[in-house]
Amino acid sequence: MNNNGAGSSSGSGDASPARRNSKRPKYSRFTQQELPACKPILTPQWVISVFTLVGIIFVPIGVAALLASNDVVEIIDRYDAVCVPQNMTNDKVGYIQNDAIDKTCTRRIKVPKDMNQPIYVYYQLDNFYQNHRRYVKSRNDGQLRDRSKENDTSGCDPEKTTSNGVPIVPCGLIAWSLFNDTYNFTRGNKALTVNTTDISWKSDRDHKFGDDVFPKNFQNGNLTGGKKLDPNKPLSQQEDLIVWMRTAALPTFRKLYGRIEVDLKENDTITVTLKNYYNTYSFSGKKKLVLSTTSWLGGKNNFLGIAYLTVGGLCFFLATTFTVVYLVKPRKLGDPSYLSWNRNTGGH
């Protein structure tokens, strides 16, 4: 009995350390983080050189970006307030909702500088929250893409069906609120044609909007949200809808209306005959017409150039400051050989 007990006790004692030792990971330089690594010592020379290099790179980029932005000619004309008749200025919502009132409005725009073609025509909306969660979700991508799913209106609340329960194609609030102001341009006695083709993304036309999907029962309800669509044209060809359906992230946004493909000269007077149909008065929104050229960097945007110049200038300032401090009051560096990772360690 005693021998068995002793043997059993001895076996347990031998097995316990073995189990504990088995949990110890096998030694390797990788698991112990002893592999060679880049551990730079930031000496004053290195810091000054890096800041100077960043400044040398960023400042020219900022100057080039600002020059490109300044080359862009942009005309912005807000018309939502001035196109309301004088006797309706205190009831703008009533004016826009009254179909019996003529919504034609004439604006004259003077070209400040030569504008080379193509001249992009945008409409700009302010205080319009296309990024609202319920608004963004109110669409059915399968219905837009596939004719066999035209009866699928899931997710399109509250614009899913007509009062008779017939599915709307395209359904949803985004399509229902399609922008419907129109613009016609003349210079002198000659009309300027606005090309409205190829204004949307090719990937959207080819993959997101079907060439066999046609509008049905669209804007047939008692309350019209925006523009009506041509029932004889597939959605893939209705590019104003495709542009509108790519929702904006911010409450102030521009969307491409078309292109004027003739040059405009300085001091030219452009007469714009527009139809002021779209209701922005209910939510205190603003409507603007924008004519703009482009540069190699895109449209007019000074932010990128200013940002590069700011960072570059700050780097130059820091490099100069560190140089002065280093020359006026130098500090002796410690011996890097005493750093822990430079000392030879014993052991494994």
PDB file of N, CA, C and O in Angstrom, residues 283-321:
ATOM      1  N   PHE A 283     -37.920  73.815 -47.277  1.00  0.00           N
ATOM      2  CA  PHE A 283     -36.895  73.529 -46.266  1.00  0.00           C
ATOM      3  C   PHE A 283     -35.790  74.594 -46.255  1.00  0.00           C
ATOM      4  O   PHE A 283     -34.665  74.340 -45.836  1.00  0.00           O
ATOM      5  N   SER A 284     -36.129  75.804 -46.730  1.00  0.00           N
ATOM      6  CA  SER A 284     -35.191  76.941 -46.723  1.00  0.00           C
ATOM      7  C   SER A 284     -33.904  76.609 -47.477  1.00  0.00           C
ATOM      8  O   SER A 284     -32.807  76.980 -47.058  1.00  0.00           O
ATOM      9  N   GLY A 285     -34.046  75.895 -48.577  1.00  0.00           N
ATOM     10  CA  GLY A 285     -32.888  75.569 -49.394  1.00  0.00           C
ATOM     11  C   GLY A 285     -32.570  76.664 -50.396  1.00  0.00           C
ATOM     12  O   GLY A 285     -33.322  77.630 -50.545  1.00  0.00           O
ATOM     13  N   LYS A 286     -31.453  76.512 -51.060  1.00  0.00           N
ATOM     14  CA  LYS A 286     -31.020  77.472 -52.070  1.00  0.00           C
ATOM     15  C   LYS A 286     -30.699  76.743 -53.366  1.00  0.00           C
ATOM     16  O   LYS A 286     -30.243  75.596 -53.335  1.00  0.00           O
ATOM     17  N   LYS A 287     -30.928  77.418 -54.474  1.00  0.00           N
ATOM     18  CA  LYS A 287     -30.604  76.870 -55.790  1.00  0.00           C
ATOM     19  C   LYS A 287     -29.666  77.823 -56.518  1.00  0.00           C
ATOM     20  O   LYS A 287     -29.890  79.031 -56.522  1.00  0.00           O
ATOM     21  N   LYS A 288     -28.627  77.236 -57.114  1.00  0.00           N
ATOM     22  CA  LYS A 288     -27.656  78.044 -57.843  1.00  0.00           C
ATOM     23  C   LYS A 288     -27.308  77.368 -59.158  1.00  0.00           C
ATOM     24  O   LYS A 288     -27.218  76.132 -59.231  1.00  0.00           O
ATOM     25  N   LEU A 289     -27.101  78.197 -60.157  1.00  0.00           N
ATOM     26  CA  LEU A 289     -26.607  77.735 -61.447  1.00  0.00           C
ATOM     27  C   LEU A 289     -25.110  78.015 -61.499  1.00  0.00           C
ATOM     28  O   LEU A 289     -24.671  79.122 -61.186  1.00  0.00           O
ATOM     29  N   VAL A 290     -24.340  77.016 -61.898  1.00  0.00           N
ATOM     30  CA  VAL A 290     -22.882  77.141 -61.906  1.00  0.00           C
ATOM     31  C   VAL A 290     -22.361  76.795 -63.286  1.00  0.00           C
ATOM     32  O   VAL A 290     -22.689  75.741 -63.843  1.00  0.00           O
ATOM     33  N   LEU A 291     -21.555  77.689 -63.850  1.00  0.00           N
ATOM     34  CA  LEU A 291     -20.808  77.421 -65.080  1.00  0.00           C
ATOM     35  C   LEU A 291     -19.334  77.392 -64.716  1.00  0.00           C
ATOM     36  O   LEU A 291     -18.835  78.306 -64.061  1.00  0.00           O
ATOM     37  N   SER A 292     -18.628  76.363 -65.158  1.00  0.00           N
ATOM     38  CA  SER A 292     -17.239  76.227 -64.733  1.00  0.00           C
ATOM     39  C   SER A 292     -16.408  75.521 -65.783  1.00  0.00           C
ATOM     40  O   SER A 292     -16.872  74.586 -66.434  1.00  0.00           O
ATOM     41  N   THR A 293     -15.168  75.982 -65.913  1.00  0.00           N
ATOM     42  CA  THR A 293     -14.175  75.244 -66.691  1.00  0.00           C
ATOM     43  C   THR A 293     -13.429  74.310 -65.731  1.00  0.00           C
ATOM     44  O   THR A 293     -13.722  74.272 -64.539  1.00  0.00           O
ATOM     45  N   THR A 294     -12.474  73.574 -66.254  1.00  0.00           N
ATOM     46  CA  THR A 294     -11.683  72.681 -65.403  1.00  0.00           C
ATOM     47  C   THR A 294     -10.200  72.842 -65.736  1.00  0.00           C
ATOM     48  O   THR A 294      -9.833  73.415 -66.760  1.00  0.00           O
ATOM     49  N   SER A 295      -9.373  72.325 -64.846  1.00  0.00           N
ATOM     50  CA  SER A 295      -7.932  72.287 -65.062  1.00  0.00           C
ATOM     51  C   SER A 295      -7.479  70.838 -64.940  1.00  0.00           C
ATOM     52  O   SER A 295      -8.286  69.924 -64.781  1.00  0.00           O
ATOM     53  N   TRP A 296      -6.176  70.611 -64.993  1.00  0.00           N
ATOM     54  CA  TRP A 296      -5.657  69.260 -64.841  1.00  0.00           C
ATOM     55  C   TRP A 296      -5.945  68.690 -63.461  1.00  0.00           C
ATOM     56  O   TRP A 296      -5.919  67.477 -63.256  1.00  0.00           O
ATOM     57  N   LEU A 297      -6.291  69.577 -62.510  1.00  0.00           N
ATOM     58  CA  LEU A 297      -6.582  69.136 -61.152  1.00  0.00           C
ATOM     59  C   LEU A 297      -8.080  69.043 -60.891  1.00  0.00           C
ATOM     60  O   LEU A 297      -8.498  68.647 -59.813  1.00  0.00           O
ATOM     61  N   GLY A 298      -8.902  69.380 -61.875  1.00  0.00           N
ATOM     62  CA  GLY A 298     -10.352  69.338 -61.698  1.00  0.00           C
ATOM     63  C   GLY A 298     -10.940  70.734 -61.650  1.00  0.00           C
ATOM     64  O   GLY A 298     -10.456  71.662 -62.314  1.00  0.00           O
ATOM     65  N   GLY A 299     -12.002  70.892 -60.852  1.00  0.00           N
ATOM     66  CA  GLY A 299     -12.673  72.180 -60.738  1.00  0.00           C
ATOM     67  C   GLY A 299     -11.947  73.125 -59.804  1.00  0.00           C
ATOM     68  O   GLY A 299     -10.835  72.856 -59.337  1.00  0.00           O
ATOM     69  N   LYS A 300     -12.600  74.240 -59.520  1.00  0.00           N
ATOM     70  CA  LYS A 300     -11.990  75.268 -58.663  1.00  0.00           C
ATOM     71  C   LYS A 300     -12.036  74.816 -57.210  1.00  0.00           C
ATOM     72  O   LYS A 300     -13.106  74.576 -56.642  1.00  0.00           O
ATOM     73  N   ASN A 301     -10.859  74.682 -56.608  1.00  0.00           N
ATOM     74  CA  ASN A 301     -10.768  74.259 -55.215  1.00  0.00           C
ATOM     75  C   ASN A 301      -9.421  74.705 -54.662  1.00  0.00           C
ATOM     76  O   ASN A 301      -8.385  74.116 -54.982  1.00  0.00           O
ATOM     77  N   ASN A 302      -9.435  75.746 -53.844  1.00  0.00           N
ATOM     78  CA  ASN A 302      -8.194  76.279 -53.285  1.00  0.00           C
ATOM     79  C   ASN A 302      -7.711  75.514 -52.060  1.00  0.00           C
ATOM     80  O   ASN A 302      -6.579  75.711 -51.616  1.00  0.00           O
ATOM     81  N   PHE A 303      -8.560  74.659 -51.504  1.00  0.00           N
ATOM     82  CA  PHE A 303      -8.208  74.006 -50.241  1.00  0.00           C
ATOM     83  C   PHE A 303      -6.954  73.153 -50.368  1.00  0.00           C
ATOM     84  O   PHE A 303      -6.077  73.188 -49.495  1.00  0.00           O
ATOM     85  N   LEU A 304      -6.855  72.370 -51.443  1.00  0.00           N
ATOM     86  CA  LEU A 304      -5.720  71.466 -51.580  1.00  0.00           C
ATOM     87  C   LEU A 304      -4.405  72.243 -51.635  1.00  0.00           C
ATOM     88  O   LEU A 304      -3.424  71.886 -50.961  1.00  0.00           O
ATOM     89  N   GLY A 305      -4.365  73.304 -52.426  1.00  0.00           N
ATOM     90  CA  GLY A 305      -3.154  74.101 -52.520  1.00  0.00           C
ATOM     91  C   GLY A 305      -2.797  74.761 -51.204  1.00  0.00           C
ATOM     92  O   GLY A 305      -1.626  74.778 -50.796  1.00  0.00           O
ATOM     93  N   ILE A 306      -3.805  75.321 -50.522  1.00  0.00           N
ATOM     94  CA  ILE A 306      -3.554  75.967 -49.230  1.00  0.00           C
ATOM     95  C   ILE A 306      -3.051  74.947 -48.211  1.00  0.00           C
ATOM     96  O   ILE A 306      -2.157  75.234 -47.402  1.00  0.00           O
ATOM     97  N   ALA A 307      -3.617  73.743 -48.231  1.00  0.00           N
ATOM     98  CA  ALA A 307      -3.195  72.706 -47.279  1.00  0.00           C
ATOM     99  C   ALA A 307      -1.732  72.331 -47.502  1.00  0.00           C
ATOM    100  O   ALA A 307      -0.949  72.221 -46.543  1.00  0.00           O
ATOM    101  N   TYR A 308      -1.337  72.132 -48.756  1.00  0.00           N
ATOM    102  CA  TYR A 308       0.060  71.789 -49.041  1.00  0.00           C
ATOM    103  C   TYR A 308       0.994  72.928 -48.639  1.00  0.00           C
ATOM    104  O   TYR A 308       2.067  72.697 -48.058  1.00  0.00           O
ATOM    105  N   LEU A 309       0.605  74.161 -48.949  1.00  0.00           N
ATOM    106  CA  LEU A 309       1.445  75.300 -48.581  1.00  0.00           C
ATOM    107  C   LEU A 309       1.554  75.443 -47.062  1.00  0.00           C
ATOM    108  O   LEU A 309       2.628  75.779 -46.542  1.00  0.00           O
ATOM    109  N   THR A 310       0.468  75.197 -46.360  1.00  0.00           N
ATOM    110  CA  THR A 310       0.490  75.308 -44.895  1.00  0.00           C
ATOM    111  C   THR A 310       1.432  74.280 -44.290  1.00  0.00           C
ATOM    112  O   THR A 310       2.271  74.608 -43.434  1.00  0.00           O
ATOM    113  N   VAL A 311       1.324  73.027 -44.738  1.00  0.00           N
ATOM    114  CA  VAL A 311       2.191  71.983 -44.192  1.00  0.00           C
ATOM    115  C   VAL A 311       3.651  72.246 -44.568  1.00  0.00           C
ATOM    116  O   VAL A 311       4.563  72.131 -43.742  1.00  0.00           O
ATOM    117  N   GLY A 312       3.879  72.619 -45.833  1.00  0.00           N
ATOM    118  CA  GLY A 312       5.248  72.910 -46.259  1.00  0.00           C
ATOM    119  C   GLY A 312       5.850  74.084 -45.516  1.00  0.00           C
ATOM    120  O   GLY A 312       7.018  74.044 -45.091  1.00  0.00           O
ATOM    121  N   GLY A 313       5.071  75.153 -45.356  1.00  0.00           N
ATOM    122  CA  GLY A 313       5.571  76.315 -44.624  1.00  0.00           C
ATOM    123  C   GLY A 313       5.842  76.001 -43.173  1.00  0.00           C
ATOM    124  O   GLY A 313       6.841  76.470 -42.596  1.00  0.00           O
ATOM    125  N   LEU A 314       4.972  75.189 -42.550  1.00  0.00           N
ATOM    126  CA  LEU A 314       5.192  74.799 -41.160  1.00  0.00           C
ATOM    127  C   LEU A 314       6.476  73.970 -41.022  1.00  0.00           C
ATOM    128  O   LEU A 314       7.239  74.155 -40.059  1.00  0.00           O
ATOM    129  N   CYS A 315       6.727  73.100 -41.981  1.00  0.00           N
ATOM    130  CA  CYS A 315       7.954  72.292 -41.934  1.00  0.00           C
ATOM    131  C   CYS A 315       9.194  73.173 -42.077  1.00  0.00           C
ATOM    132  O   CYS A 315      10.193  72.967 -41.365  1.00  0.00           O
ATOM    133  N   PHE A 316       9.141  74.143 -42.975  1.00  0.00           N
ATOM    134  CA  PHE A 316      10.267  75.069 -43.107  1.00  0.00           C
ATOM    135  C   PHE A 316      10.482  75.850 -41.802  1.00  0.00           C
ATOM    136  O   PHE A 316      11.621  76.072 -41.374  1.00  0.00           O
ATOM    137  N   PHE A 317       9.394  76.284 -41.197  1.00  0.00           N
ATOM    138  CA  PHE A 317       9.500  77.034 -39.945  1.00  0.00           C
ATOM    139  C   PHE A 317      10.139  76.183 -38.848  1.00  0.00           C
ATOM    140  O   PHE A 317      11.039  76.646 -38.126  1.00  0.00           O
ATOM    141  N   LEU A 318       9.693  74.930 -38.712  1.00  0.00           N
ATOM    142  CA  LEU A 318      10.255  74.050 -37.693  1.00  0.00           C
ATOM    143  C   LEU A 318      11.721  73.736 -37.980  1.00  0.00           C
ATOM    144  O   LEU A 318      12.551  73.688 -37.061  1.00  0.00           O
ATOM    145  N   ALA A 319      12.051  73.529 -39.264  1.00  0.00           N
ATOM    146  CA  ALA A 319      13.446  73.259 -39.613  1.00  0.00           C
ATOM    147  C   ALA A 319      14.328  74.459 -39.255  1.00  0.00           C
ATOM    148  O   ALA A 319      15.429  74.298 -38.705  1.00  0.00           O
ATOM    149  N   THR A 320      13.858  75.662 -39.543  1.00  0.00           N
ATOM    150  CA  THR A 320      14.624  76.872 -39.209  1.00  0.00           C
ATOM    151  C   THR A 320      14.779  77.027 -37.699  1.00  0.00           C
ATOM    152  O   THR A 320      15.868  77.339 -37.187  1.00  0.00           O
ATOM    153  N   THR A 321      13.674  76.793 -36.963  1.00  0.00           N
ATOM    154  CA  THR A 321      13.713  76.919 -35.506  1.00  0.00           C
ATOM    155  C   THR A 321      14.691  75.927 -34.894  1.00  0.00           C
ATOM    156  O   THR A 321      15.523  76.283 -34.034  1.00  0.00           O
TER     157      THR A 321
END
